[in-house]
Amino acid sequence: MFDLSINGRTRRVDVEPDTPLLWVLRDTLGMTGTKYGCGIAQCGACTVLMDGQAMRSCQVTVDSVGSAKVETIEAVEADATGRKVVEAWVAAQVPQCGYCQSGQVMAATALLRSTPKPSDDDIASAMTNLCRCGTYNAIAAAVRRAAA
Amino acid sequence: MDPMPHHPAAPVGAPTLSRRRLLGSAAGALVLGVALPGRAVRAEAQGPAEGAGAIAPKPGTRVPAFLEIRPDGTVRFLSPFVEGGQGIATGMAQIVGEELDVDPARFLVECAPPGPDYAVVNGIRMTGGSFSTRSSYALMRQLGATARDMLLRAAAARLKVREAELTTRDGTVIHAASGRSLAYGALATDAMALKPNEAASLRPPETFRYIGRPVARIDVRDKSTGRAVYAIDQAVEGMLYAAVAHAPHPGTEPVGIDNEATVRAMPGVHSVHRLPGAVAVAADSWWRARKAVEALSVRWSRPKPTGLDTVAADFSSDGLLAALKASAEAGHVAEAEGDAGAAFAGAAKVIEAEYAAPYLAHAQLEPPSAIARVNGDGTLDVWLPNQMPELFQAVSAKVAGVEPDKVRLHSPMLGGFFGRHFIYENGNPFPQAILLAKATGRPVKVLWSREEEFARDGLRPLSFSRFRAALDAAGHPTAIEARTVGEGPIGRYFGVLMKTPVDPSAVEGIVEKPYAIPNRRMTFTKVAHPVTIAFWRSVGHSMNDAFYESFLDEVAQAGGHDPFDLRVALLKDKPRHLRLLREVADLAGGWKRGPYEAEGGKRARGVALASPFGSETATIAEVSVAEGEARVHNLWIAFDPGSVVNPAIVKAQVESAAALGTSSVLFEQVVYRDGVRQSQNFDTYPILRREHMPAVHVRIVESGAPMGGVGEPGLPGVPPAILNAVAALTGQRVRTLPIANTRLAGA
């Protein structure tokens, strides 16, 4: 049994200690906004925030979460920065297939909370999630828009 | 290098089979062959209750099959096409909304269930071949106009006025004379009961408010907030999750499991199964199923030791390429014009080159999954990613052993596709879901791990072509020959219905070029691959335009001409292509090949044209080289699809295709060694990352030519433009893709 803080609520889950947070979110709690893409922290589709930091939840085992505050895409609009990011994503018409965009939005939210006025280098080093539709330029434009 | 083999003479100008005609007829026949009986049964069962049109509806005309106008003013549109990032849901909303007179923003678009109403692509139904908008544009406009006319007539009856006194404005019928109005939602029930007037008049294009405008996509908010639901996100009551482990060699079978009892006792495990070419575990969560299936100790049958008829124990992609190169079999003529033999005999100079491209994975970000549920009444529900609902319905029925009309097929939004979601031999999870649902008596969701996906994805075929050109004393090409050896996906999946031995998907991009080279002889020799091949964004164009346009630069160099100038000379009678060349040069600030200094380093540019899927493109790439690797800084693309519905979506699609073209030419390859794919995940199959994404500058040119495709055509010009730029910069002509396999000279 693990008590997790997810989007401000405590959720009790009965899973093996090595279960990745990603699968706790998706299968145990039915929160499917966080996506499975690779399972080896390559693609970033599973990005969530833990104590404000962008983390690839496929590599976070449930027993390592402890008291960290987990935020997922489902609650992104409850946060002022997250809301700004979403509005920028819509304004810049970023998504195509959209599958990677939950992770991209969470990564951008983490970046802008810690660095409200990111440089191009800041964006490059924080926004490392894969996008097979090639929306990278639109993503960078949306991050700049959200920071403006 | 070996000379080109001589072939028995074939009729000059042998007809080439266009992709459009072939896919139209072949896929249609396939679908008809497997699916029609079920449809007939269903149509009869529905009987006249649905009106005379129900038995054999003319696709794209029966308004209630497409439109549900809701009391709140929203419009639910059942689309013939599946949305997978290409923006077709928004495009449909624009086209129908324009004529219906409803803002596209109030449309809810879903992929329609199987049914004859939706066979709007040359009489069949699929989302592919960049066909969606161009095949259905006229039909969908008329559908919107027909629906609006029904609403007007319903309003006239309700208000007891003549139709001619009524107008509409964004979802409302207005009687200006009396100041009365009725919302569409209040009229829908009456309107849908009326007999449609298929001659309802269309809006004059000069009054369009949505078509031709950069209307906002209707799905971006859901996709920016995690609310968009893909196949992988779906769940049904009482469902088990299943994970599979495929045979290490395709075609081999599980012959024994040594620790089945141990695995069955693992947490959450429901059952252990043997499937064709795989083992599976069903459990109460996917993670538990996956851990369990990976814990299985399975004995597999052995693959054949050697040979190219199966993926043998010694199969390698290098070995297959060697077999393609070594083939001495005469080719079938794909295109012949003039007298190539005489031109070569009288040439001042002859050049030859061999080009090869690797197997490629789709690598769409959403791993494939499927849910199957066998219902108490003998029907089957399946939820699965697909680009061809009726075909998946028919095959699902076959796997389940029921009639197609017993299968309800649900087609959720796709997390990328690029050609991934057709039926590819052992490359789809839904047959496993159906077998497991039958075996367990529970709904089952099968999800392939990324590793299983890389092991079973259908691949863009490894490809090989040998080119030869004759030049006159002025350095202009007088003849060109190409010998293409291999196999394409149309031949593989629709080959029995092909009317010529030339697979159009193997030679597209090499034939039907616009250049004035008077003598041409292009051939195709089939050498079947043992691996599962697939359609991959822009199909044969994805490598063939790279080959042809690279070789054309070699011709230019051999003849002492600038590659841009040579193209202009060869296109002097092709105004559409000449204009695109001018437009792309203008977009790039004028043509210059280089090398030149820019931002503290040396750069150079390459140019390429392509004519894919009814559209035309001209592309210029700018590259530099650092530490032996190419870096692409800018892509300038002039794109002429004839006319466009949504310029913002078109630009986004061209940029997306350009990203995939860049990715493929720089990095991508699936390599086989010892019968096994060497890529298991994104760490061993690198795709384009942010740091390698070039700036992409797109200019849309609406020439007014018949509407062409959009989703794929941006890709084919990109690889050759990059290859030509690399050659300009380094002097190295990369003829075997990807570029990453060649260490480039510093520049």
Tab-separated table of C-alpha atoms in Angstrom, chain B residues 274-462:
chain	number	residue	atom	x	y	z
B	274	ARG	CA	0.056	-19.406	-26.335
B	275	LEU	CA	-0.826	-17.461	-29.465
B	276	PRO	CA	0.346	-17.791	-33.052
B	277	GLY	CA	3.965	-16.645	-32.926
B	278	ALA	CA	3.673	-15.291	-29.393
B	279	VAL	CA	2.883	-15.926	-25.756
B	280	ALA	CA	0.607	-13.725	-23.682
B	281	VAL	CA	-0.318	-13.068	-20.090
B	282	ALA	CA	-3.671	-11.599	-19.075
B	283	ALA	CA	-3.711	-9.754	-15.755
B	284	ASP	CA	-5.533	-7.058	-13.822
B	285	SER	CA	-3.093	-4.349	-14.962
B	286	TRP	CA	-0.853	-4.023	-17.956
B	287	TRP	CA	2.294	-3.599	-15.885
B	288	ARG	CA	1.626	-6.859	-14.051
B	289	ALA	CA	0.877	-8.590	-17.353
B	290	ARG	CA	4.090	-7.289	-18.834
B	291	LYS	CA	6.258	-8.321	-15.895
B	292	ALA	CA	4.704	-11.763	-16.008
B	293	VAL	CA	5.079	-12.281	-19.737
B	294	GLU	CA	8.706	-11.219	-19.539
B	295	ALA	CA	9.246	-13.730	-16.744
B	296	LEU	CA	8.052	-16.613	-18.928
B	297	SER	CA	10.707	-19.091	-19.935
B	298	VAL	CA	9.575	-20.032	-23.433
B	299	ARG	CA	11.024	-22.596	-25.810
B	300	TRP	CA	10.546	-21.506	-29.415
B	301	SER	CA	10.743	-23.453	-32.642
B	302	ARG	CA	13.814	-22.708	-34.721
B	303	PRO	CA	13.813	-20.516	-37.801
B	304	LYS	CA	15.099	-21.877	-41.103
B	305	PRO	CA	18.896	-21.693	-41.097
B	306	THR	CA	19.188	-19.719	-44.324
B	307	GLY	CA	17.449	-18.493	-47.475
B	308	LEU	CA	15.379	-15.408	-48.331
B	309	ASP	CA	11.900	-16.967	-48.326
B	310	THR	CA	11.596	-16.512	-44.543
B	311	VAL	CA	13.401	-14.409	-41.985
B	312	ALA	CA	16.052	-17.090	-41.572
B	313	ALA	CA	18.530	-17.469	-38.738
B	314	ASP	CA	21.212	-15.812	-40.843
B	315	PHE	CA	18.997	-13.128	-42.421
B	316	SER	CA	20.499	-9.669	-42.552
B	317	SER	CA	19.548	-6.392	-44.196
B	318	ASP	CA	23.059	-6.292	-45.697
B	319	GLY	CA	22.429	-9.727	-47.170
B	320	LEU	CA	19.105	-8.662	-48.633
B	321	LEU	CA	20.656	-5.547	-50.184
B	322	ALA	CA	23.386	-7.736	-51.684
B	323	ALA	CA	20.682	-9.976	-53.161
B	324	LEU	CA	18.885	-6.982	-54.690
B	325	LYS	CA	22.150	-5.743	-56.206
B	326	ALA	CA	23.076	-9.185	-57.485
B	327	SER	CA	19.752	-9.933	-59.142
B	328	ALA	CA	20.281	-10.506	-62.861
B	329	GLU	CA	16.610	-11.030	-63.598
B	330	ALA	CA	15.282	-8.883	-66.443
B	331	GLY	CA	13.108	-6.006	-65.289
B	332	HIS	CA	9.562	-5.229	-66.339
B	333	VAL	CA	9.252	-1.915	-68.082
B	334	ALA	CA	7.763	0.707	-65.795
B	335	GLU	CA	8.325	3.589	-68.204
B	336	ALA	CA	9.881	3.711	-71.646
B	337	GLU	CA	10.147	6.614	-74.048
B	338	GLY	CA	12.310	7.235	-77.086
B	339	ASP	CA	15.323	5.035	-77.796
B	340	ALA	CA	17.549	4.873	-74.747
B	341	GLY	CA	19.848	2.307	-76.367
B	342	ALA	CA	20.683	4.582	-79.281
B	343	ALA	CA	21.140	7.564	-76.974
B	344	PHE	CA	23.675	5.689	-74.852
B	345	ALA	CA	25.471	4.461	-77.976
B	346	GLY	CA	25.895	8.023	-79.180
B	347	ALA	CA	26.600	9.627	-75.810
B	348	ALA	CA	29.540	11.933	-75.197
B	349	LYS	CA	29.608	10.756	-71.600
B	350	VAL	CA	27.848	8.051	-69.570
B	351	ILE	CA	27.524	8.031	-65.800
B	352	GLU	CA	26.174	5.357	-63.473
B	353	ALA	CA	25.346	5.150	-59.791
B	354	GLU	CA	23.704	2.807	-57.307
B	355	TYR	CA	21.429	4.035	-54.534
B	356	ALA	CA	20.107	2.186	-51.497
B	357	ALA	CA	17.772	3.016	-48.634
B	358	PRO	CA	17.177	1.041	-45.438
B	359	TYR	CA	14.135	-0.439	-43.748
B	360	LEU	CA	12.323	2.190	-41.674
B	361	ALA	CA	9.985	1.917	-38.700
B	362	HIS	CA	6.915	4.125	-38.300
B	363	ALA	CA	7.836	4.921	-34.692
B	364	GLN	CA	4.553	6.719	-34.055
B	365	LEU	CA	4.488	7.742	-30.412
B	366	GLU	CA	1.393	5.755	-29.478
B	367	PRO	CA	2.226	2.052	-29.202
B	368	PRO	CA	-0.463	-0.095	-30.815
B	369	SER	CA	-3.237	-1.637	-28.755
B	370	ALA	CA	-6.649	-3.184	-29.207
B	371	ILE	CA	-9.631	-4.070	-27.047
B	372	ALA	CA	-11.910	-6.961	-27.950
B	373	ARG	CA	-15.167	-7.869	-26.240
B	374	VAL	CA	-17.270	-10.883	-27.130
B	375	ASN	CA	-20.887	-10.137	-26.239
B	376	GLY	CA	-23.571	-12.514	-25.036
B	377	ASP	CA	-25.529	-12.147	-28.268
B	378	GLY	CA	-22.632	-13.421	-30.359
B	379	THR	CA	-21.519	-9.996	-31.492
B	380	LEU	CA	-18.018	-8.647	-31.115
B	381	ASP	CA	-16.867	-5.147	-30.256
B	382	VAL	CA	-13.338	-4.093	-31.140
B	383	TRP	CA	-11.610	-0.806	-30.408
B	384	LEU	CA	-8.449	-0.416	-32.396
B	385	PRO	CA	-6.279	2.038	-34.285
B	386	ASN	CA	-6.917	1.656	-37.999
B	387	GLN	CA	-6.866	3.451	-41.354
B	388	MET	CA	-9.421	1.194	-43.038
B	389	PRO	CA	-12.422	0.282	-40.862
B	390	GLU	CA	-14.210	-2.119	-43.218
B	391	LEU	CA	-11.061	-4.161	-43.759
B	392	PHE	CA	-10.363	-4.410	-40.032
B	393	GLN	CA	-13.996	-5.340	-39.477
B	394	ALA	CA	-13.776	-8.121	-42.045
B	395	VAL	CA	-10.527	-9.512	-40.659
B	396	SER	CA	-11.800	-9.253	-37.081
B	397	ALA	CA	-14.837	-11.268	-38.135
B	398	LYS	CA	-12.638	-13.895	-39.691
B	399	VAL	CA	-10.473	-14.194	-36.574
B	400	ALA	CA	-13.558	-14.411	-34.357
B	401	GLY	CA	-15.378	-16.799	-36.677
B	402	VAL	CA	-18.447	-14.603	-37.051
B	403	GLU	CA	-20.029	-12.683	-39.909
B	404	PRO	CA	-18.718	-9.138	-40.454
B	405	ASP	CA	-22.064	-7.643	-39.539
B	406	LYS	CA	-21.615	-9.088	-36.050
B	407	VAL	CA	-18.540	-6.916	-35.522
B	408	ARG	CA	-18.896	-3.386	-34.170
B	409	LEU	CA	-15.664	-1.597	-34.957
B	410	HIS	CA	-14.623	1.539	-33.076
B	411	SER	CA	-11.905	3.748	-34.539
B	412	PRO	CA	-10.410	6.108	-31.967
B	413	MET	CA	-8.100	8.998	-32.711
B	414	LEU	CA	-4.576	7.887	-33.668
B	415	GLY	CA	-1.445	8.892	-31.756
B	416	GLY	CA	0.389	9.249	-35.052
B	417	PHE	CA	0.191	6.798	-37.924
B	418	PHE	CA	2.318	7.608	-41.004
B	419	GLY	CA	0.989	4.417	-42.606
B	420	ARG	CA	1.280	2.252	-39.478
B	421	HIS	CA	-2.356	1.262	-39.130
B	422	PHE	CA	-3.173	-0.859	-42.140
B	423	ILE	CA	-3.201	-4.622	-41.735
B	424	TYR	CA	0.336	-5.997	-41.898
B	425	GLU	CA	0.576	-9.771	-41.581
B	426	ASN	CA	1.627	-10.315	-37.951
B	427	GLY	CA	1.977	-6.591	-37.328
B	428	ASN	CA	-1.313	-5.769	-35.554
B	429	PRO	CA	-2.398	-6.601	-32.005
B	430	PHE	CA	-6.155	-6.900	-32.605
B	431	PRO	CA	-6.191	-10.603	-33.626
B	432	GLN	CA	-4.469	-11.373	-30.315
B	433	ALA	CA	-7.076	-9.357	-28.413
B	434	ILE	CA	-9.889	-11.271	-30.099
B	435	LEU	CA	-8.300	-14.674	-29.425
B	436	LEU	CA	-7.653	-13.750	-25.790
B	437	ALA	CA	-11.181	-12.404	-25.297
B	438	LYS	CA	-12.532	-15.683	-26.591
B	439	ALA	CA	-10.124	-17.711	-24.451
B	440	THR	CA	-10.782	-15.814	-21.212
B	441	GLY	CA	-14.446	-14.981	-21.656
B	442	ARG	CA	-13.589	-11.413	-20.638
B	443	PRO	CA	-12.952	-8.222	-22.587
B	444	VAL	CA	-9.215	-7.991	-23.198
B	445	LYS	CA	-6.968	-5.073	-24.012
B	446	VAL	CA	-3.712	-6.006	-25.671
B	447	LEU	CA	-0.985	-3.368	-25.623
B	448	TRP	CA	2.364	-3.906	-27.273
B	449	SER	CA	5.342	-2.560	-25.391
B	450	ARG	CA	7.558	-0.249	-27.409
B	451	GLU	CA	9.997	-3.142	-27.744
B	452	GLU	CA	7.335	-5.489	-29.143
B	453	GLU	CA	6.271	-2.700	-31.511
B	454	PHE	CA	9.790	-2.299	-32.870
B	455	ALA	CA	9.934	-6.071	-33.295
B	456	ARG	CA	6.658	-6.353	-35.239
B	457	ASP	CA	6.016	-3.003	-36.946
B	458	GLY	CA	5.685	-3.275	-40.730
B	459	LEU	CA	8.698	-1.584	-42.311
B	460	ARG	CA	9.264	0.801	-45.189
B	461	PRO	CA	11.049	-1.598	-47.553
B	462	LEU	CA	14.791	-1.535	-47.928
